[in-house]
Coordinates of N, CA and C in Angstrom, one line a residue:
M1 N 3.8 4.5 -24.1 CA 5.1 4.8 -23.7 C 5.0 5.2 -22.2
G2 N 5.9 4.6 -21.4 CA 5.9 4.9 -19.9 C 6.4 6.3 -19.6
R3 N 6.3 6.6 -18.4 CA 6.8 8.0 -18.0 C 8.3 8.1 -18.0
F4 N 9.0 7.0 -18.1 CA 10.5 7.1 -18.1 C 11.0 7.0 -19.5
G5 N 10.1 7.2 -20.5 CA 10.6 7.3 -21.8 C 10.5 6.1 -22.8
G6 N 10.2 5.0 -22.3 CA 10.1 3.9 -23.3 C 9.7 2.6 -22.7
G7 N 9.1 1.8 -23.5 CA 8.8 0.4 -23.1 C 8.0 0.2 -21.9
R8 N 8.4 -0.8 -21.1 CA 7.7 -1.1 -19.9 C 8.4 -0.7 -18.6
I9 N 9.5 0.0 -18.8 CA 10.3 0.3 -17.6 C 9.5 1.3 -16.8
G10 N 9.4 1.0 -15.5 CA 8.6 1.9 -14.6 C 7.2 1.5 -14.5
R11 N 6.7 0.5 -15.2 CA 5.3 0.2 -15.1 C 5.1 -1.0 -14.1
W12 N 4.1 -0.8 -13.3 CA 3.8 -1.8 -12.2 C 2.4 -2.4 -12.5
S13 N 2.2 -3.7 -12.2 CA 0.9 -4.2 -12.3 C 0.7 -5.0 -11.1
R14 N -0.6 -5.1 -10.7 CA -1.0 -5.8 -9.5 C -2.2 -6.7 -9.8
R15 N -2.2 -7.9 -9.2 CA -3.3 -8.7 -9.4 C -3.5 -9.6 -8.2
V16 N -4.8 -9.8 -7.8 CA -5.0 -10.7 -6.7 C -4.9 -12.1 -7.1
V17 N -4.0 -12.8 -6.3 CA -3.8 -14.2 -6.6 C -4.5 -15.2 -5.6
A18 N -4.8 -14.7 -4.5 CA -5.5 -15.6 -3.5 C -6.1 -14.7 -2.4
T19 N -6.9 -15.2 -1.5 CA -7.4 -14.4 -0.4 C -7.0 -15.1 0.9
S20 N -6.6 -14.4 1.9 CA -6.2 -14.9 3.1 C -6.9 -14.2 4.2
G21 N -8.0 -14.7 4.7 CA -8.8 -14.0 5.7 C -9.5 -12.8 5.1
A22 N -9.3 -11.7 5.7 CA -9.9 -10.4 5.2 C -9.0 -9.7 4.2
R23 N -7.7 -10.2 4.0 CA -6.8 -9.5 3.1 C -6.5 -10.3 1.8
P24 N -6.6 -9.8 0.7 CA -6.2 -10.5 -0.5 C -4.7 -10.6 -0.6
V25 N -4.2 -11.7 -1.1 CA -2.7 -11.8 -1.3 C -2.5 -11.3 -2.7
T26 N -1.6 -10.3 -2.8 CA -1.4 -9.6 -4.1 C 0.0 -9.9 -4.7
A27 N 0.1 -10.1 -5.9 CA 1.3 -10.3 -6.6 C 1.7 -8.9 -7.2
V28 N 2.9 -8.5 -7.0 CA 3.4 -7.2 -7.6 C 4.5 -7.5 -8.6
R29 N 4.3 -6.9 -9.8 CA 5.3 -7.2 -10.8 C 5.8 -5.9 -11.4
S30 N 7.1 -5.8 -11.6 CA 7.7 -4.7 -12.3 C 8.4 -5.2 -13.5
H31 N 8.1 -4.7 -14.7 CA 8.8 -5.1 -15.9 C 10.0 -4.1 -16.1
A32 N 11.2 -4.6 -15.9 CA 12.3 -3.7 -16.1 C 13.3 -4.5 -17.0
N33 N 14.4 -3.8 -17.3 CA 15.4 -4.5 -18.2 C 16.1 -5.7 -17.5
I34 N 16.1 -5.7 -16.1 CA 16.7 -6.8 -15.4 C 15.8 -8.0 -15.2
G35 N 14.6 -8.0 -15.7 CA 13.7 -9.1 -15.5 C 12.5 -8.8 -14.8
I36 N 11.8 -9.8 -14.3 CA 10.5 -9.6 -13.7 C 10.7 -9.8 -12.2
Y37 N 10.2 -8.8 -11.4 CA 10.3 -8.8 -10.0 C 9.0 -9.2 -9.4
S38 N 8.9 -10.2 -8.6 CA 7.6 -10.7 -8.0 C 7.7 -10.7 -6.5
Q39 N 6.7 -10.3 -5.9 CA 6.7 -10.4 -4.4 C 5.3 -10.9 -4.0
L40 N 5.2 -11.9 -3.2 CA 3.9 -12.4 -2.7 C 3.9 -12.2 -1.2
M41 N 2.8 -11.8 -0.7 CA 2.6 -11.8 0.8 C 2.5 -13.3 1.2
R42 N 3.0 -13.6 2.4 CA 3.0 -15.0 2.9 C 1.6 -15.2 3.5
V43 N 1.1 -16.3 3.1 CA -0.2 -16.7 3.7 C -0.1 -17.3 5.1
D44 N 1.1 -17.8 5.4 CA 1.3 -18.5 6.7 C 1.8 -17.5 7.8
E45 N 1.9 -16.2 7.6 CA 2.4 -15.4 8.6 C 1.3 -15.2 9.7
K46 N 1.8 -15.0 10.9 CA 1.0 -14.8 12.1 C 0.5 -13.4 12.1
P47 N -0.7 -13.1 12.6 CA -1.2 -11.8 12.7 C -0.5 -11.0 13.9
L48 N -0.4 -9.7 13.8 CA 0.1 -8.9 14.9 C -1.1 -8.4 15.7
I49 N -0.9 -8.5 17.0 CA -1.9 -8.0 18.0 C -1.2 -7.0 18.8
W50 N -1.7 -5.7 18.7 CA -1.1 -4.6 19.5 C -1.8 -4.5 20.8
L51 N -1.1 -4.5 21.9 CA -1.7 -4.4 23.2 C -1.5 -3.0 23.8
G52 N -2.6 -2.5 24.4 CA -2.5 -1.2 25.0 C -2.3 -0.1 24.0
S53 N -1.4 0.8 24.3 CA -1.1 1.9 23.4 C 0.1 1.7 22.5
S54 N 0.6 0.4 22.4 CA 1.8 0.1 21.7 C 1.8 0.6 20.3
R55 N 0.7 0.5 19.5 CA 0.7 0.9 18.1 C 0.8 2.4 18.0
K56 N 0.0 3.1 18.9 CA 0.1 4.6 18.9 C 1.5 5.1 19.3
D57 N 2.1 4.4 20.2 CA 3.4 4.8 20.6 C 4.4 4.6 19.5
L58 N 4.3 3.5 18.8 CA 5.2 3.2 17.6 C 5.0 4.3 16.6
L59 N 3.8 4.6 16.3 CA 3.5 5.6 15.2 C 4.0 7.0 15.6
A60 N 4.3 7.3 16.9 CA 4.8 8.6 17.3 C 6.3 8.6 17.2
M61 N 7.0 7.5 16.9 CA 8.4 7.5 16.8 C 8.9 8.0 15.4
P62 N 10.2 8.3 15.3 CA 10.7 8.7 14.0 C 10.6 7.6 12.9
R63 N 10.5 8.1 11.6 CA 10.2 7.1 10.5 C 11.2 6.0 10.4
A64 N 12.5 6.3 10.6 CA 13.6 5.3 10.5 C 13.4 4.2 11.6
V65 N 13.0 4.7 12.8 CA 12.8 3.7 13.9 C 11.6 2.9 13.6
R66 N 10.5 3.5 13.1 CA 9.3 2.7 12.7 C 9.6 1.7 11.7
R67 N 10.4 2.0 10.7 CA 10.7 1.1 9.6 C 11.5 -0.1 10.2
E68 N 12.5 0.1 11.0 CA 13.3 -1.0 11.6 C 12.4 -1.9 12.5
F69 N 11.6 -1.3 13.3 CA 10.7 -2.1 14.2 C 9.7 -2.8 13.4
G70 N 9.2 -2.2 12.3 CA 8.2 -2.9 11.4 C 8.9 -4.1 10.8
F71 N 10.1 -3.9 10.4 CA 10.8 -5.1 9.8 C 11.0 -6.2 10.8
A72 N 11.4 -5.8 12.0 CA 11.6 -6.8 13.1 C 10.3 -7.6 13.3
L73 N 9.2 -6.8 13.4 CA 7.9 -7.5 13.6 C 7.4 -8.4 12.5
H74 N 7.8 -7.9 11.3 CA 7.4 -8.8 10.1 C 8.2 -10.1 10.2
L75 N 9.5 -10.0 10.5 CA 10.3 -11.2 10.6 C 9.7 -12.1 11.7
A76 N 9.2 -11.6 12.8 CA 8.6 -12.4 13.8 C 7.3 -13.0 13.3
Q77 N 6.6 -12.3 12.5 CA 5.3 -12.9 11.9 C 5.6 -14.1 11.0
I78 N 6.7 -14.1 10.3 CA 7.0 -15.2 9.4 C 7.9 -16.3 10.1
G79 N 8.1 -16.1 11.4 CA 8.8 -17.2 12.1 C 10.3 -17.1 12.2
T80 N 10.9 -15.9 11.8 CA 12.3 -15.7 12.0 C 12.6 -14.6 13.0
K81 N 13.9 -14.4 13.2 CA 14.3 -13.4 14.3 C 15.1 -12.3 13.7
H82 N 14.8 -11.1 14.0 CA 15.6 -9.9 13.6 C 17.0 -10.1 14.2
P83 N 18.1 -9.7 13.5 CA 19.4 -9.8 14.0 C 19.7 -9.0 15.3
G84 N 18.9 -7.9 15.4 CA 19.1 -7.0 16.6 C 18.1 -7.4 17.7
A85 N 17.3 -8.4 17.6 CA 16.3 -8.8 18.6 C 17.1 -9.6 19.7
K86 N 16.9 -9.2 20.9 CA 17.5 -9.9 22.0 C 16.4 -10.3 23.1
V87 N 16.7 -11.4 23.8 CA 15.8 -11.8 24.8 C 15.8 -10.8 25.9
L88 N 14.6 -10.4 26.4 CA 14.4 -9.4 27.4 C 14.6 -10.1 28.8
R89 N 15.6 -9.6 29.6 CA 15.8 -10.2 30.9 C 14.7 -10.0 31.8
G90 N 14.5 -11.0 32.8 CA 13.5 -10.9 33.8 C 12.2 -11.6 33.4
F91 N 12.3 -12.3 32.3 CA 11.1 -13.0 31.8 C 11.6 -14.5 31.7
R92 N 10.7 -15.4 32.0 CA 11.1 -16.8 32.2 C 11.5 -17.6 31.0
S93 N 11.3 -17.0 29.8 CA 11.7 -17.8 28.6 C 12.2 -16.9 27.6
A94 N 12.6 -17.4 26.4 CA 13.1 -16.7 25.3 C 12.0 -16.1 24.5
G95 N 10.8 -16.2 24.9 CA 9.6 -15.8 24.1 C 9.3 -14.3 24.1
V96 N 10.0 -13.5 25.0 CA 9.8 -12.1 25.0 C 11.1 -11.4 24.5
L97 N 10.9 -10.8 23.4 CA 12.1 -10.2 22.7 C 12.0 -8.7 22.7
E98 N 13.2 -8.1 22.6 CA 13.3 -6.6 22.5 C 14.2 -6.2 21.4
V99 N 13.7 -5.2 20.6 CA 14.6 -4.6 19.6 C 14.9 -3.2 20.0
V100 N 16.1 -2.8 19.9 CA 16.6 -1.5 20.3 C 17.1 -0.8 19.1
E101 N 16.7 0.5 19.0 CA 17.1 1.3 17.8 C 17.5 2.7 18.4
N102 N 18.7 3.1 18.0 CA 19.2 4.5 18.3 C 18.9 5.4 17.2
F103 N 18.4 6.6 17.5 CA 18.1 7.6 16.5 C 18.5 9.0 17.1
A104 N 19.3 9.7 16.4 CA 19.9 11.0 16.9 C 20.5 10.7 18.3
T105 N 20.0 11.3 19.3 CA 20.6 11.0 20.7 C 19.7 10.2 21.5
D106 N 18.6 9.7 21.0 CA 17.6 8.9 21.7 C 17.7 7.4 21.4
T107 N 17.2 6.6 22.4 CA 17.1 5.2 22.2 C 15.6 4.8 22.3
Y108 N 15.2 4.0 21.3 CA 13.8 3.5 21.2 C 13.8 2.0 21.4
R109 N 12.7 1.5 22.0 CA 12.7 0.0 22.2 C 11.3 -0.5 21.8
A110 N 11.2 -1.6 21.3 CA 9.9 -2.3 21.0 C 10.1 -3.7 21.6
V111 N 9.0 -4.1 22.4 CA 9.0 -5.4 23.1 C 7.8 -6.2 22.5
Y112 N 8.1 -7.4 22.1 CA 7.0 -8.3 21.6 C 7.2 -9.7 22.1
T113 N 6.2 -10.5 22.0 CA 6.3 -11.9 22.4 C 5.9 -12.8 21.2
V114 N 6.7 -13.9 21.1 CA 6.4 -14.9 20.1 C 6.1 -16.2 20.9
R115 N 5.8 -16.1 22.1 CA 5.5 -17.2 23.0 C 4.3 -18.0 22.7
F116 N 3.3 -17.4 22.1 CA 2.0 -18.0 21.8 C 1.9 -18.3 20.3
S117 N 1.3 -19.4 20.0 CA 1.3 -19.9 18.6 C 0.4 -19.2 17.6
R118 N -0.7 -18.5 18.1 CA -1.7 -17.9 17.3 C -1.3 -16.6 16.7
A119 N -0.4 -15.8 17.4 CA -0.1 -14.5 16.9 C 1.1 -14.0 17.6
V120 N 1.6 -12.8 17.0 CA 2.7 -12.1 17.6 C 2.1 -10.9 18.4
Y121 N 2.4 -10.8 19.7 CA 1.8 -9.8 20.5 C 2.8 -8.7 20.7
V122 N 2.5 -7.5 20.3 CA 3.4 -6.3 20.6 C 3.0 -5.8 21.9
L123 N 3.9 -5.9 22.9 CA 3.6 -5.6 24.3 C 3.8 -4.1 24.6
H124 N 4.9 -3.5 24.1 CA 5.2 -2.1 24.5 C 6.2 -1.5 23.5
C125 N 6.1 -0.3 23.1 CA 7.0 0.5 22.3 C 7.2 1.8 23.1
F126 N 8.5 2.1 23.3 CA 8.8 3.3 24.1 C 10.1 3.9 23.8
K127 N 10.3 5.1 24.2 CA 11.6 5.9 24.2 C 12.2 5.7 25.6
K128 N 13.4 5.2 25.6 CA 14.1 5.0 26.9 C 14.4 6.3 27.5
K129 N 14.1 6.4 28.8 CA 14.3 7.6 29.5 C 15.1 7.4 30.8
S130 N 15.5 6.2 31.0 CA 16.3 5.9 32.3 C 17.7 6.5 32.2
A131 N 18.1 7.0 33.4 CA 19.4 7.6 33.5 C 20.4 6.5 34.0
K132 N 19.9 5.3 34.2 CA 20.8 4.2 34.7 C 21.3 3.3 33.6
G133 N 22.0 3.9 32.7 CA 22.7 3.1 31.6 C 21.7 2.4 30.7
I134 N 21.9 1.1 30.5 CA 21.0 0.4 29.5 C 19.8 -0.3 30.2
E135 N 19.7 -0.2 31.5 CA 18.6 -0.8 32.2 C 17.2 -0.3 31.8
T136 N 16.3 -1.2 31.6 CA 14.9 -0.9 31.3 C 14.3 -0.3 32.6
P137 N 13.6 0.9 32.5 CA 13.0 1.5 33.6 C 11.9 0.6 34.3
R138 N 11.8 0.6 35.6 CA 10.9 -0.2 36.4 C 9.5 -0.1 35.9
P139 N 8.9 1.1 35.7 CA 7.5 1.2 35.2 C 7.3 0.5 33.9
D140 N 8.3 0.6 33.0 CA 8.1 -0.1 31.7 C 8.1 -1.6 31.9
V141 N 9.0 -2.1 32.8 CA 9.0 -3.6 33.0 C 7.7 -4.0 33.6
E142 N 7.1 -3.3 34.5 CA 5.9 -3.6 35.1 C 4.7 -3.6 34.1
L143 N 4.8 -2.6 33.2 CA 3.8 -2.6 32.1 C 3.9 -3.8 31.2
I144 N 5.1 -4.2 30.9 CA 5.4 -5.3 30.0 C 4.8 -6.6 30.6
H145 N 5.1 -6.8 31.9 CA 4.5 -7.9 32.7 C 3.0 -8.0 32.6
K146 N 2.4 -6.8 32.8 CA 0.9 -6.7 32.8 C 0.4 -7.1 31.4
R147 N 1.0 -6.5 30.3 CA 0.6 -6.8 29.0 C 0.9 -8.2 28.6
L148 N 1.9 -8.8 29.1 CA 2.2 -10.2 28.8 C 1.1 -11.1 29.4
D149 N 0.6 -10.8 30.6 CA -0.5 -11.5 31.2 C -1.7 -11.3 30.3
D150 N -2.0 -10.1 29.8 CA -3.1 -9.9 28.9 C -3.0 -10.7 27.7
A151 N -1.8 -10.8 27.1 CA -1.6 -11.6 25.9 C -1.8 -13.1 26.2
R152 N -1.4 -13.6 27.4 CA -1.7 -15.0 27.7 C -3.2 -15.2 27.8
R153 N -3.9 -14.3 28.4 CA -5.4 -14.5 28.5 C -6.0 -14.5 27.1
L154 N -5.6 -13.6 26.2 CA -6.1 -13.5 24.9 C -5.8 -14.8 24.1
S155 N -4.6 -15.3 24.3 CA -4.2 -16.5 23.5 C -5.0 -17.7 24.0
E156 N -5.4 -17.8 25.2 CA -6.1 -18.9 25.8 C -7.6 -18.8 25.4
G157 N -8.0 -17.6 24.8 CA -9.4 -17.4 24.5 C -10.3 -17.0 25.6
D158 N -9.7 -16.4 26.7 CA -10.4 -16.0 27.9 C -11.1 -14.7 27.7

């Protein structure tokens, strides 16, 4: 008997169905009254490469912001675009995207690139501090340019 009082409701089972690189692909099933729920990790998703302190900066943000940015990055990994992702101005193509999330009275941003075919590169995650409206602060833009050059060198195998 399950902890919810009967049958198989609330019981989860996991089994490895394939391996993809260093991570196994896992099937997750829940047996509930509404049927069987299955979720498979996609084998064709691109890896995330965090540049500089971007991962540490993301982990320092509030949980709701981390979840939204994580969802946006996951969509980029599988080849789609988050509804809130916009092209960052000042870059030559649509390959540099920005997701903006408001939390309490603060605004948080995550910048990533899908310009390269091998991976999604997370360039910068930061809390906006500019007093000039919605404009991205100059030091952050310069850092994004530098990290975009780093991503280009990494993608070329340099």
